[in-house]
Coordinates of C-alpha atoms and ligand atoms in Angstrom, one line a residue:
X205 CA 0.0 0.0 0.0
X206 CA 1.3 3.4 -0.9
X207 CA 0.1 7.0 -0.5
X208 CA 0.0 8.3 -4.1
X209 CA -1.4 11.5 -5.7
X210 CA -3.9 10.9 -8.5
X211 CA -1.2 11.9 -10.9
X212 CA 1.3 9.4 -9.5
X213 CA -1.3 6.7 -9.5
X214 CA -2.2 7.3 -13.2
X215 CA 1.6 7.0 -14.0
X216 CA 1.7 3.8 -11.9
X217 CA -1.3 2.4 -13.7
X218 CA 0.2 3.1 -17.1
X219 CA 3.4 1.5 -16.1
X220 CA 1.7 -1.6 -14.7
X221 CA -0.3 -1.8 -17.9
X222 CA 3.0 -2.1 -19.8
X223 CA 3.0 1.4 -21.4
X224 CA 6.4 1.9 -23.0
X225 CA 6.2 5.5 -24.1
X226 CA 5.0 8.7 -22.4
X227 CA 4.6 12.1 -24.1
X228 CA 3.5 15.4 -22.6
X229 CA 3.8 19.1 -22.3
X230 CA 3.7 20.3 -18.7
X231 CA 0.7 22.1 -17.2
X232 CA -0.9 22.2 -13.8
X233 CA -2.5 20.1 -12.5
X234 CA -1.2 17.3 -14.9
X235 CA 2.6 17.8 -14.7
X236 CA 3.7 15.3 -12.1
X237 CA 2.0 12.4 -14.0
X238 CA 4.7 12.4 -16.7
X239 CA 7.4 13.1 -14.2
X240 CA 6.4 10.0 -12.2
X241 CA 6.1 7.9 -15.4
X242 CA 9.5 9.0 -16.6
X243 CA 11.1 7.9 -13.4
X244 CA 9.9 4.2 -13.9
X245 CA 12.1 1.5 -15.4
X246 CA 11.7 0.2 -18.9
X247 CA 9.9 3.3 -20.3
X248 CA 10.8 6.2 -22.5
X249 CA 9.3 9.6 -21.8
X250 CA 9.7 13.0 -23.3
X251 CA 8.5 16.6 -23.0
X252 CA 7.3 17.8 -26.3
X253 CA 7.2 21.5 -27.3
X254 CA 3.4 21.4 -27.1
X255 CA 0.4 19.2 -26.7
X256 CA -0.4 18.8 -30.4
X257 CA 3.1 17.4 -31.0
X258 CA 2.8 15.2 -27.9
X259 CA -0.5 13.6 -29.1
X260 CA 0.9 13.1 -32.6
X261 CA 4.1 11.5 -31.3
X262 CA 2.0 9.3 -29.1
X263 CA -0.3 8.3 -32.0
X264 CA 2.7 7.3 -34.1
X265 CA 4.0 5.1 -31.3
X266 CA 0.6 3.6 -30.8
X267 CA 0.3 3.0 -34.6
X268 CA 3.6 1.2 -34.3
X269 CA 2.2 -1.1 -31.7
X270 CA 3.3 0.3 -28.3
X271 CA 1.1 1.2 -25.4
X272 CA 1.4 5.0 -24.9
X273 CA 0.3 7.6 -22.4
X274 CA 0.0 11.3 -23.2
X275 CA -0.7 13.9 -20.5
X276 CA -1.7 17.6 -20.5
X277 CA -3.8 20.1 -18.7
X278 CA -7.3 21.0 -19.9
X279 CA -6.2 23.9 -22.2
X280 CA -3.6 21.6 -23.7
X281 CA -6.5 19.6 -25.1
X282 CA -7.4 22.6 -27.1
X283 CA -4.0 22.6 -28.7
X284 CA -4.1 18.8 -29.2
X285 CA -7.7 18.8 -30.5
X286 CA -6.7 18.5 -34.2
X287 CA -5.0 15.1 -34.0
X288 CA -7.4 14.0 -31.2
X289 CA -10.5 14.2 -33.3
X290 CA -9.1 12.3 -36.2
X291 CA -7.4 9.7 -33.9
X292 CA -10.9 8.5 -33.0
X293 CA -11.3 7.7 -36.7
X294 CA -7.9 6.0 -37.2
X295 CA -8.1 4.2 -33.9
X296 CA -5.0 2.8 -32.3
X297 CA -2.4 0.1 -32.6
X298 CA -1.1 -0.3 -29.0
X299 CA -3.5 1.1 -26.4
X300 CA -3.4 4.9 -26.3
X301 CA -4.5 6.8 -23.1
X302 CA -4.6 10.5 -22.8
X303 CA -4.9 12.4 -19.5
X304 CA -6.7 15.7 -19.5
X305 CA -6.4 17.3 -16.0
X306 CA -9.0 20.0 -15.5
X307 CA -8.8 23.0 -13.1
X308 CA -12.2 24.0 -11.9
X309 CA -11.8 27.1 -9.8
X310 CA -8.8 28.2 -11.9
X311 CA -6.1 27.7 -9.3
X312 CA -3.5 28.0 -12.0
X313 CA -5.2 28.4 -15.4
X314 CA -6.6 31.1 -17.6
X315 CA -10.1 29.5 -17.9
X316 CA -12.3 26.8 -16.6
X317 CA -13.0 24.0 -19.1
X318 CA -14.6 20.6 -18.9
X319 CA -12.6 18.2 -21.0
X320 CA -15.5 15.7 -21.0
X321 CA -17.0 17.8 -23.8
X322 CA -14.0 16.8 -25.9
X323 CA -14.7 13.1 -25.4
X324 CA -18.3 13.6 -26.5
X325 CA -17.4 15.8 -29.5
X326 CA -14.5 13.6 -30.6
X327 CA -16.3 10.3 -29.9
X328 CA -13.6 9.2 -27.5
X329 CA -14.5 7.4 -24.3
X330 CA -13.9 9.3 -21.0
X331 CA -13.0 7.7 -17.7
X332 CA -13.2 9.7 -14.4
X333 CA -11.5 8.4 -11.3
X334 CA -12.6 9.5 -7.8
X335 CA -9.4 8.8 -5.9
X336 CA -5.9 7.6 -6.4
X337 CA -6.8 3.9 -6.2
X338 CA -9.3 4.3 -9.0
X339 CA -6.9 6.5 -10.9
X340 CA -4.5 3.5 -11.0
X341 CA -7.1 1.0 -11.9
X342 CA -8.9 3.2 -14.4
X343 CA -5.6 3.9 -16.1
X344 CA -4.9 0.1 -16.4
X345 CA -8.4 -0.6 -17.7
X346 CA -8.1 2.3 -20.2
X347 CA -5.4 0.5 -22.1
X348 CA -7.5 -2.6 -22.5
X349 CA -10.6 -0.5 -23.5
X350 CA -8.4 1.3 -26.0
X351 CA -7.3 -1.9 -27.6
X352 CA -10.6 -3.7 -27.4
X353 CA -12.5 -0.8 -29.0
X354 CA -9.7 0.4 -31.2
X355 CA -9.9 4.0 -29.9
X356 CA -7.9 6.4 -27.8
X357 CA -9.2 6.8 -24.2
X358 CA -9.4 10.0 -22.3
X359 CA -8.9 10.0 -18.5
X360 CA -10.3 13.2 -17.1
X361 CA -9.2 14.3 -13.7
X362 CA -9.6 17.5 -11.8
X363 CA -7.2 19.3 -9.5
X364 CA -8.4 17.6 -6.4
X365 CA -8.0 14.1 -7.9
X366 CA -4.6 15.0 -9.5
X367 CA -3.1 16.4 -6.3
X368 CA -4.8 14.6 -3.4
X369 CA -3.0 11.6 -1.9
X370 CA -5.0 8.5 -1.1
X371 CA -3.9 4.9 -0.4
X372 CA -3.2 2.7 -3.4
X373 CA -2.4 -1.0 -3.8
X374 CA 0.4 -1.0 -6.3
X375 CA 1.1 -4.0 -8.5
X376 CA 3.7 -5.3 -10.9
X377 CA 4.3 -4.4 -14.5
X378 CA 2.7 -6.6 -17.1
X379 CA 4.9 -6.5 -20.2
X380 CA 3.1 -6.0 -23.5
X381 CA 4.8 -7.0 -26.7
X382 CA 4.6 -4.5 -29.5
X383 CA 1.5 -5.3 -31.6
X384 CA 3.1 -6.0 -35.0
X385 CA 2.7 -3.0 -37.4
X386 CA 1.1 -3.7 -40.7
X387 CA 0.7 -1.1 -43.4
X388 CA -3.0 -0.3 -43.6
X389 CA -3.8 2.9 -45.4
X390 CA -7.6 2.4 -45.0
X391 CA -7.0 2.8 -41.2
X392 CA -4.2 5.3 -41.1
X393 CA -4.5 7.5 -44.2
X394 CA -7.4 9.8 -43.4
X395 CA -8.1 11.2 -46.8
X396 CA -11.8 11.4 -47.7
X397 CA -11.9 8.1 -49.5
X398 CA -10.6 6.3 -46.4
X399 CA -12.0 8.6 -43.8
X400 CA -15.7 8.1 -44.8
X401 CA -15.7 4.3 -44.2
X402 CA -13.6 4.9 -41.1
X403 CA -16.3 7.3 -39.8
X404 CA -18.9 4.5 -40.3
X405 CA -16.5 2.1 -38.5
X406 CA -16.3 4.6 -35.7
X407 CA -20.0 4.5 -35.3
X408 CA -19.9 0.8 -35.0
X409 CA -17.2 1.0 -32.4
X410 CA -19.2 3.6 -30.4
X411 CA -22.3 1.3 -30.6
X412 CA -20.2 -1.5 -29.0
X413 CA -19.0 1.0 -26.4
X414 CA -22.5 2.1 -25.6
X415 CA -23.5 -1.5 -24.9
X416 CA -20.4 -2.2 -22.9
X417 CA -20.9 0.9 -20.7
X418 CA -24.3 -0.2 -19.4
X419 CA -22.6 -3.1 -17.4
X420 CA -19.1 -2.0 -16.8
X421 CA -18.0 -2.2 -13.1
X422 CA -16.3 1.2 -13.7
X423 CA -19.7 2.6 -12.9
X424 CA -21.3 1.8 -9.5
X425 CA -24.6 2.2 -7.8
X426 CA -24.7 2.7 -4.0
X427 CA -28.2 2.1 -2.8
X428 CA -29.2 3.8 0.4
X429 CA -32.1 6.3 0.7
X430 CA -34.8 5.6 -1.9
X431 CA -36.1 9.2 -1.5
X432 CA -32.9 11.0 -2.6
X433 CA -30.4 9.8 -5.3
X434 CA -27.4 11.6 -6.8
X435 CA -25.7 11.1 -10.1
X436 CA -22.1 12.3 -10.0
X437 CA -18.5 11.5 -10.9
X438 CA -14.9 12.3 -10.0
X439 CA -14.1 14.4 -6.9
X440 CA -17.8 15.3 -6.6
X441 CA -18.6 11.7 -5.6
X442 CA -16.3 12.2 -2.5
X443 CA -18.1 15.5 -1.6
X444 CA -21.5 13.9 -2.0
X445 CA -20.6 11.0 0.3
X446 CA -19.5 13.5 2.9
X447 CA -22.3 15.9 2.5
X448 CA -25.3 13.6 2.0
X449 CA -24.3 10.3 3.6
X450 CA -27.8 8.8 3.3
X451 CA -28.3 9.5 -0.4
X452 CA -28.2 6.8 -2.9
X453 CA -25.5 7.4 -5.5
X454 CA -25.0 6.5 -9.2
X455 CA -21.2 7.0 -9.3
X456 CA -20.2 7.3 -12.9
X457 CA -16.7 6.1 -13.7
X458 CA -17.3 6.4 -17.5
X459 CA -18.7 9.8 -18.4
X460 CA -18.7 9.3 -22.1
X461 CA -20.6 7.4 -23.4
X462 CA -23.1 7.5 -20.5
X463 CA -24.9 4.3 -19.5
X464 CA -28.2 5.9 -20.4
X465 CA -30.4 2.8 -19.7
X466 CA -28.9 2.2 -16.3
X467 CA -29.2 5.8 -15.4
X468 CA -32.8 5.7 -16.4
X469 CA -33.5 2.7 -14.2
X470 CA -31.7 4.4 -11.3
X471 CA -33.7 7.6 -11.7
X472 CA -37.0 5.8 -11.8
X473 CA -36.1 3.8 -8.7
X474 CA -35.6 7.0 -6.6
X475 CA -38.3 9.5 -5.6
X476 CA -36.0 12.5 -6.1
X477 CA -33.0 12.1 -8.4
X478 CA -30.4 14.9 -8.8
X479 CA -27.3 15.5 -10.9
X480 CA -24.4 17.3 -9.2
X481 CA -21.6 18.6 -11.4
X482 CA -18.8 21.1 -10.9
X483 CA -18.4 24.3 -12.9
X484 CA -20.2 22.6 -15.8
X485 CA -23.5 21.3 -17.1
X486 CA -21.9 18.4 -18.9
X487 CA -23.8 15.7 -17.0
X488 CA -27.1 17.4 -16.5
X489 CA -27.4 18.5 -20.2
X490 CA -26.8 15.0 -21.4
X491 CA -29.0 13.3 -18.9
X492 CA -31.8 15.8 -19.7
X493 CA -31.3 15.2 -23.4
X494 CA -31.6 11.4 -22.9
X495 CA -35.1 12.0 -21.4
X496 CA -34.1 10.8 -17.9
X497 CA -36.3 12.4 -15.2
X498 CA -34.1 14.6 -13.0
X499 CA -35.2 17.0 -10.2
X500 CA -34.0 20.5 -9.8
X501 CA -31.8 21.0 -6.8
X502 CA -33.6 22.7 -3.9
X503 CA -31.1 25.6 -4.0
X504 CA -28.9 26.1 -7.1
X505 CA -25.2 25.4 -6.9
X506 CA -22.7 28.0 -8.1
X507 CA -22.2 27.8 -11.8
X508 CA -18.5 28.4 -11.6
X509 CA -15.6 27.5 -9.3
X510 CA -15.1 24.4 -7.2
X511 CA -17.8 22.8 -5.1
X512 CA -17.2 21.7 -1.6
X513 CA -19.2 19.3 0.7
X514 CA -20.5 22.5 2.3
X515 CA -21.9 24.0 -0.9
X516 CA -23.6 20.7 -1.7
X517 CA -25.1 20.5 1.8
X518 CA -26.4 24.0 1.5
X519 CA -28.0 23.3 -1.8
X520 CA -30.1 20.7 0.1
X521 CA -30.9 23.2 2.9
X522 CA -28.8 21.1 5.3
X523 CA -27.0 22.3 8.4
X524 CA -23.4 23.4 8.3
X525 CA -20.7 20.8 8.9
X526 CA -18.4 22.4 11.5
X527 CA -15.4 20.3 10.7
X528 CA -15.5 21.5 7.1
X529 CA -15.2 25.2 7.9
X530 CA -12.1 26.6 6.2
X531 CA -10.3 29.3 8.1
X532 CA -11.3 32.7 6.8
X533 CA -9.0 34.9 8.8
X534 CA -5.8 34.1 7.0
X535 CA -3.7 37.1 5.8
X536 CA -3.9 37.6 2.0
X537 CA -0.8 36.4 0.1
X538 CA -0.9 38.0 -3.3
X539 CA 1.3 36.3 -5.9
X540 CA 4.5 38.1 -6.9
X541 CA 7.6 37.5 -8.9
X542 CA 10.3 36.0 -6.7
X543 CA 13.0 38.2 -5.2
X544 CA 15.8 38.2 -7.8
X545 CA 13.4 37.1 -10.6
X546 CA 15.1 38.2 -13.9
X547 CA 11.6 39.1 -15.4
X548 CA 11.1 42.0 -13.1
X549 CA 13.2 44.7 -14.6
X550 CA 11.8 44.2 -18.1
X551 CA 8.3 45.0 -17.0
X552 CA 9.5 48.0 -15.0
X553 CA 11.1 49.3 -18.2
X554 CA 8.1 48.5 -20.4
X555 CA 5.9 50.6 -18.0
X556 CA 8.4 53.5 -18.2
X557 CA 8.2 53.3 -22.0
X558 CA 4.3 53.4 -21.8
X559 CA 4.4 50.4 -24.1
X560 CA 1.3 48.4 -25.0
X561 CA 2.4 45.0 -23.9
X562 CA 0.7 41.9 -25.2
X563 CA 1.6 39.2 -22.6
X564 CA 1.7 35.5 -22.4
X565 CA 1.5 32.6 -19.9
X566 CA 4.2 31.8 -17.5
X567 CA 5.7 33.3 -14.3
X568 CA 6.1 36.6 -16.1
X569 CA 2.2 36.9 -16.3
X570 CA 2.7 38.3 -12.8
X571 CA 4.3 41.4 -14.5
X572 CA 0.6 42.4 -15.0
X573 CA 0.1 43.1 -11.3
X574 CA 0.9 46.3 -9.5
X575 CA 3.3 47.9 -8.9
X576 CA 4.7 46.7 -12.2
X577 CA 1.4 46.8 -14.1
X578 CA 3.3 46.0 -17.2
X579 CA 0.9 44.0 -19.3
X580 CA -2.2 44.7 -21.3
X581 CA -3.3 41.3 -22.5
X582 CA -2.9 37.6 -21.6
X583 CA -5.0 35.0 -23.4
X584 CA -3.3 31.7 -24.4
X585 CA 0.2 30.4 -25.0
X586 CA 1.8 32.1 -28.0
X587 CA -0.8 34.8 -28.2
X588 CA 1.6 37.5 -27.1
X589 CA 3.4 37.4 -30.4
X590 CA 0.3 37.1 -32.7
X591 CA -1.7 39.7 -30.7
X592 CA 1.2 42.2 -30.9
X593 CA 1.0 41.8 -34.6
X594 CA -2.7 42.4 -34.5
X595 CA -2.2 45.5 -32.4
X596 CA 0.4 46.8 -34.9
X597 CA -2.0 46.2 -37.8
X598 CA -4.8 48.1 -36.2
X599 CA -2.9 50.9 -34.5
X600 CA 0.2 51.6 -36.6
X601 CA -1.2 54.8 -38.2
X602 CA -2.8 56.2 -35.0
X603 CA -1.0 55.0 -31.9
X604 CA 2.5 56.2 -31.1
X605 CA 3.1 54.0 -28.1
X606 CA 5.5 51.1 -28.7
X607 CA 3.8 47.6 -29.0
X608 CA 5.8 44.8 -27.4
X609 CA 4.9 41.1 -27.2
X610 CA 6.4 39.4 -24.1
X611 CA 6.9 35.7 -24.1
X612 CA 8.8 33.1 -22.1
X613 CA 11.3 30.6 -23.6
X614 CA 9.1 27.5 -23.1
X615 CA 6.0 29.4 -24.4
X616 CA 8.0 30.6 -27.4
X617 CA 8.8 26.9 -28.2
X618 CA 5.2 25.9 -27.6
X619 CA 3.6 28.2 -30.1
X620 CA 5.3 31.6 -30.2
X621 CA 7.6 30.4 -32.9
X622 CA 4.8 29.9 -35.4
X623 CA 3.3 33.3 -34.4
X624 CA 6.6 35.0 -35.1
X625 CA 6.9 33.1 -38.4
X626 CA 3.6 34.8 -39.3
X627 CA 4.7 38.3 -38.3
X628 CA 8.0 37.9 -40.2
X629 CA 6.2 36.4 -43.3
X630 CA 3.7 39.3 -43.4
X631 CA 6.4 41.9 -42.8
X632 CA 5.0 43.0 -39.5
X633 CA 6.7 45.4 -37.2
X634 CA 6.8 45.9 -33.4
X635 CA 9.0 44.3 -30.7
X636 CA 9.1 40.8 -29.3
X637 CA 10.8 40.3 -25.9
X638 CA 11.7 36.7 -25.3
X639 CA 12.3 36.2 -21.5
X640 CA 14.7 33.3 -21.6
X641 CA 15.2 32.2 -18.0
X642 CA 16.6 28.9 -19.2
X643 CA 13.7 26.8 -18.0
X644 CA 9.9 26.3 -17.9
X645 CA 9.7 27.9 -14.5
X646 CA 6.0 28.2 -13.8
X647 CA 5.2 24.5 -13.9
X648 CA 8.3 23.5 -11.9
X649 CA 11.4 23.8 -14.0
X650 CA 10.9 21.4 -16.8
X651 CA 13.3 21.1 -19.7
X652 CA 12.5 22.7 -23.0
X653 CA 14.2 22.9 -26.4
X654 CA 16.0 26.1 -25.4
X655 CA 17.8 24.7 -22.4
X656 CA 18.3 21.3 -24.0
X657 CA 17.4 19.4 -20.9
X658 CA 15.2 16.4 -21.6
X659 CA 12.7 14.7 -19.3
X660 CA 14.9 11.6 -18.7
X661 CA 18.2 13.6 -18.9
X662 CA 19.1 11.9 -22.1
X663 CA 21.5 13.6 -24.4
X664 CA 19.9 16.5 -26.3
X665 CA 20.4 19.6 -28.4
X666 CA 20.1 23.1 -27.0
X667 CA 18.4 25.2 -29.6
X668 CA 20.2 28.4 -30.6
X669 CA 17.4 31.0 -30.1
X670 CA 19.3 33.8 -31.8
X671 CA 20.0 31.6 -34.9
X672 CA 16.4 30.4 -35.0
X673 CA 15.0 34.0 -34.9
X674 CA 17.5 35.1 -37.5
X675 CA 16.5 32.1 -39.7
X676 CA 13.1 33.7 -39.9
X677 CA 14.7 36.7 -41.7
X678 CA 14.6 38.9 -38.6
X679 CA 17.8 40.9 -38.6
X680 CA 17.4 43.0 -35.5
X681 CA 18.0 40.4 -32.7
X682 CA 20.0 41.2 -29.5
X683 CA 20.6 39.3 -26.3
X684 CA 20.6 41.3 -23.1
X685 CA 21.0 40.6 -19.4
X686 CA 17.7 41.7 -17.8
X687 CA 19.4 42.2 -14.4
X688 CA 21.3 45.1 -16.0
X689 CA 18.9 48.0 -16.0
X690 CA 20.8 50.2 -18.3
X691 CA 21.3 47.5 -20.9
X692 CA 17.6 46.6 -20.7
X693 CA 16.5 50.2 -21.1
X694 CA 18.8 50.8 -24.0
X695 CA 17.8 47.6 -25.8
X696 CA 14.1 48.3 -25.5
X697 CA 14.5 51.9 -26.6
X698 CA 16.4 50.9 -29.6
X699 CA 14.0 48.0 -30.5
X700 CA 10.9 50.1 -30.1
X701 CA 12.1 53.2 -32.0
X702 CA 13.0 51.5 -35.3
X703 CA 10.5 50.5 -38.0
X704 CA 11.6 46.9 -38.2
X705 CA 10.4 43.8 -36.4
X706 CA 12.9 43.5 -33.5
X707 CA 13.5 40.7 -31.1
X708 CA 15.2 41.2 -27.7
X709 CA 16.2 38.1 -25.9
X710 CA 16.5 38.7 -22.2
X711 CA 18.6 35.9 -20.9
X712 CA 19.2 35.2 -17.2
X713 CA 18.5 32.0 -15.4
X714 CA 15.5 31.7 -13.1
X715 CA 16.6 32.6 -9.6
X716 CA 15.2 29.3 -8.2
X717 CA 17.3 27.1 -10.5
X718 CA 19.8 25.6 -8.0
X719 CA 22.8 26.1 -10.2
X720 CA 22.0 29.7 -10.9
X721 CA 20.8 30.7 -7.4
X722 CA 22.4 34.1 -6.9
X723 CA 22.4 34.2 -3.1
X724 CA 25.0 36.9 -3.1
X725 CA 25.2 39.0 0.0
X726 CA 22.0 40.9 0.6
X727 CA 21.6 44.6 0.0
X728 CA 20.8 47.2 2.7
X729 CA 19.4 50.7 2.7
X730 CA 21.6 53.4 4.3
X731 CA 20.9 56.9 5.6
X732 CA 21.0 58.6 2.2
X733 CA 17.5 57.1 1.5
X734 CA 15.0 59.9 0.8
X735 CA 12.0 57.5 0.8
X736 CA 11.3 58.4 -2.8
X737 CA 10.3 54.7 -3.3
X738 CA 11.8 54.4 -6.8
X739 CA 13.2 51.0 -5.6
X740 CA 9.8 49.9 -4.4
X741 CA 8.3 50.5 -7.9
X742 CA 10.0 47.2 -9.0
X743 CA 7.7 45.2 -6.7
X744 CA 10.4 43.1 -5.1
X745 CA 9.0 41.1 -2.1
X746 CA 12.4 41.6 -0.3
X747 CA 11.7 45.4 0.0
X748 CA 9.7 46.4 3.0
X749 CA 8.2 49.8 3.3
X750 CA 7.1 51.2 6.7
X751 CA 3.5 52.3 6.4
X752 CA 4.0 55.3 8.8
X753 CA 7.5 56.6 8.2
X754 CA 7.8 55.5 4.5
X755 CA 11.3 54.2 5.3
X756 CA 12.4 51.3 3.1
X757 CA 14.3 48.3 4.5
X758 CA 15.5 45.1 2.7
X759 CA 14.7 41.7 4.2
X760 CA 18.0 39.9 4.5
X761 CA 16.1 36.6 4.4
X762 CA 14.4 37.3 1.1
X763 CA 17.1 39.4 -0.7
X764 CA 19.2 37.2 -3.0
X765 CA 21.6 40.1 -4.0
X766 CA 20.4 40.6 -7.6
X767 CA 21.1 44.3 -7.2
X768 CA 18.1 45.5 -9.3
X769 CA 16.8 47.8 -6.6
X770 CA 20.1 49.6 -6.2
X771 CA 20.1 50.4 -9.9
X772 CA 16.9 52.2 -9.5
X773 CA 18.2 54.3 -6.5
X774 CA 19.2 57.8 -7.6
X775 CA 20.6 58.6 -4.1
X776 CA 23.2 55.8 -3.9
X777 CA 21.4 54.6 -0.8
X778 CA 21.3 50.9 -1.5
X779 CA 24.5 48.8 -1.2
X780 CA 25.5 45.2 -0.7
X781 CA 26.2 44.3 2.9
X782 CA 30.0 44.1 2.6
X783 CA 30.2 47.5 0.8
X784 CA 27.9 49.1 3.3
X785 CA 30.0 48.0 6.3
X786 CA 33.3 49.3 4.8
Ligands
LIG241 C1 -1.8 25.1 -23.7 C2 -1.2 25.2 -22.4 N1 -0.3 24.3 -22.0 C3 0.3 24.3 -20.8 C4 0.0 25.4 -20.0 C5 0.7 25.4 -18.6 N2 1.7 26.4 -18.6 C6 1.5 27.7 -18.2 S1 2.9 28.6 -18.2 C7 3.8 27.4 -18.8 C8 5.3 27.5 -19.1 C9 5.9 28.8 -18.9 O1 7.2 28.7 -19.2 P1 8.0 29.9 -19.8 O2 7.3 30.4 -21.0 O3 9.4 29.4 -20.0 O4 7.9 31.0 -18.7 P2 8.5 31.0 -17.2 O5 7.4 30.5 -16.3 O6 9.7 30.2 -17.2 O7 8.7 32.4 -16.9 C10 3.0 26.3 -18.9 C11 3.6 25.0 -19.4 C12 -0.9 26.4 -20.4 N3 -1.2 27.4 -19.7 N4 -1.5 26.3 -21.6

């Protein structure tokens, strides 16, 4: 028995099922799944530059006969949707399981999405575990389902399943020989002449799945109260058990296709049957559409955000559960760039320039928050570069503020590269700042093509970012140390005042990377300080400002000695400890 997170359990299940290959792009809450899989014996695993590439690499390996797992967060499924939809037509060779980890409540995402809609739209079965033990077993089953029905299988988890640890009985690995590859264009070449019969074949496979799903033990009925029954899945099952212990429950483990006939019988056997779903109407819409009689909840549940046992109890007009009360008197902890983060100065300088900044997704999105307030837009990975081009197209005759797209190195590899190709191809202008902190910091320091570190630390290539940008025909490319304020200011000024498309690569390792950790002697403020607060304008959490006197001090615990604040001091009042004590 081990205590595993849902993510680790899915990796364990894939390993036990004999999966040989794992492919992923990181994204919370899915990331640890591939990290755990990569640490197993007898497997190959890699980070891909994005989720579309990952799903395609996985499909190739599956076609060649291997069992494969691909993992991503919910928004990654949008990126991977193109191969995903057609993979339902081709079907698989070796079993192919894809994890989509959703983030209801948006703990670390730009939107709330329900990946089960993808299963339904793409005709791909969806399994939803409710704890780590199920995560392991469902992952194992998913490979068999994939091979039996010749179809990829989606495992949908949510943040509470992915990140909660529950006891799991781990087993041994069952080796699976490669399923011999045979050339079969009618299955694998999806041009219309082959895709049309394959579409009809898909219908047959779905028909078989719909029969199978009525009896699979992955769904479970718990019969208690005949007056109140709940249909639910995933983490919500655990909340329902806590909140309404006497209710009967239809616990769905397969949420596409739904076991319509079994659900109908359950609903008819109960006086009042309800559907409880989180930040989504996925289940209730389908259950209504199937003509299954469902009651309206006594009090509606919130339409967005995570549910809790408490919100569910309240919707039934039940008393509070005192042990479930979360502390409400905790001090707020707004997110901030770390002390010493190399992204900080770039945003300070962009604000000084009054630039319109199209931002992107990564640690640097925090540059949007006060006091830096250095970002105008953030939408999806890669959008900084393409939206900067859009701003330029619309405003270049009327707006005299510089337009700057800001993107991280991993995000540039994910999809910024194709956006920059577009701007270069269409002779766009503006400035692109690539914040190359030598890692994919936001999701926990994964490797990417620009630091050349692979998931299993196998030999790799470190892409030459300057050469890559130049290869697009962009001549104005410079590399700058973002911890040098003068160099940063000069480079941005130069890039934003010429008529060309310019790229500035700000290169300095993430301060949390062990190797690069600056940890020089901290800085201190001396008596020349006039409390002008120019240093505070960079928003470093190491700088503390007395609310009454306005005096600034630097926390020796937090300061890592990057020296950015001293470069903003016009009164020579900030020095490193050794210098100050001279
Ligand atoms: C399509 C998609 N996939 C994955 C993610 C998760 N994610 C958010 S930021 C990020 C990486 C950011 O790395 P980088 O661009 O290098 O910036 P850093 O955090 O290092 O500053 C990832 C993988 C996402 N938001 N969207």
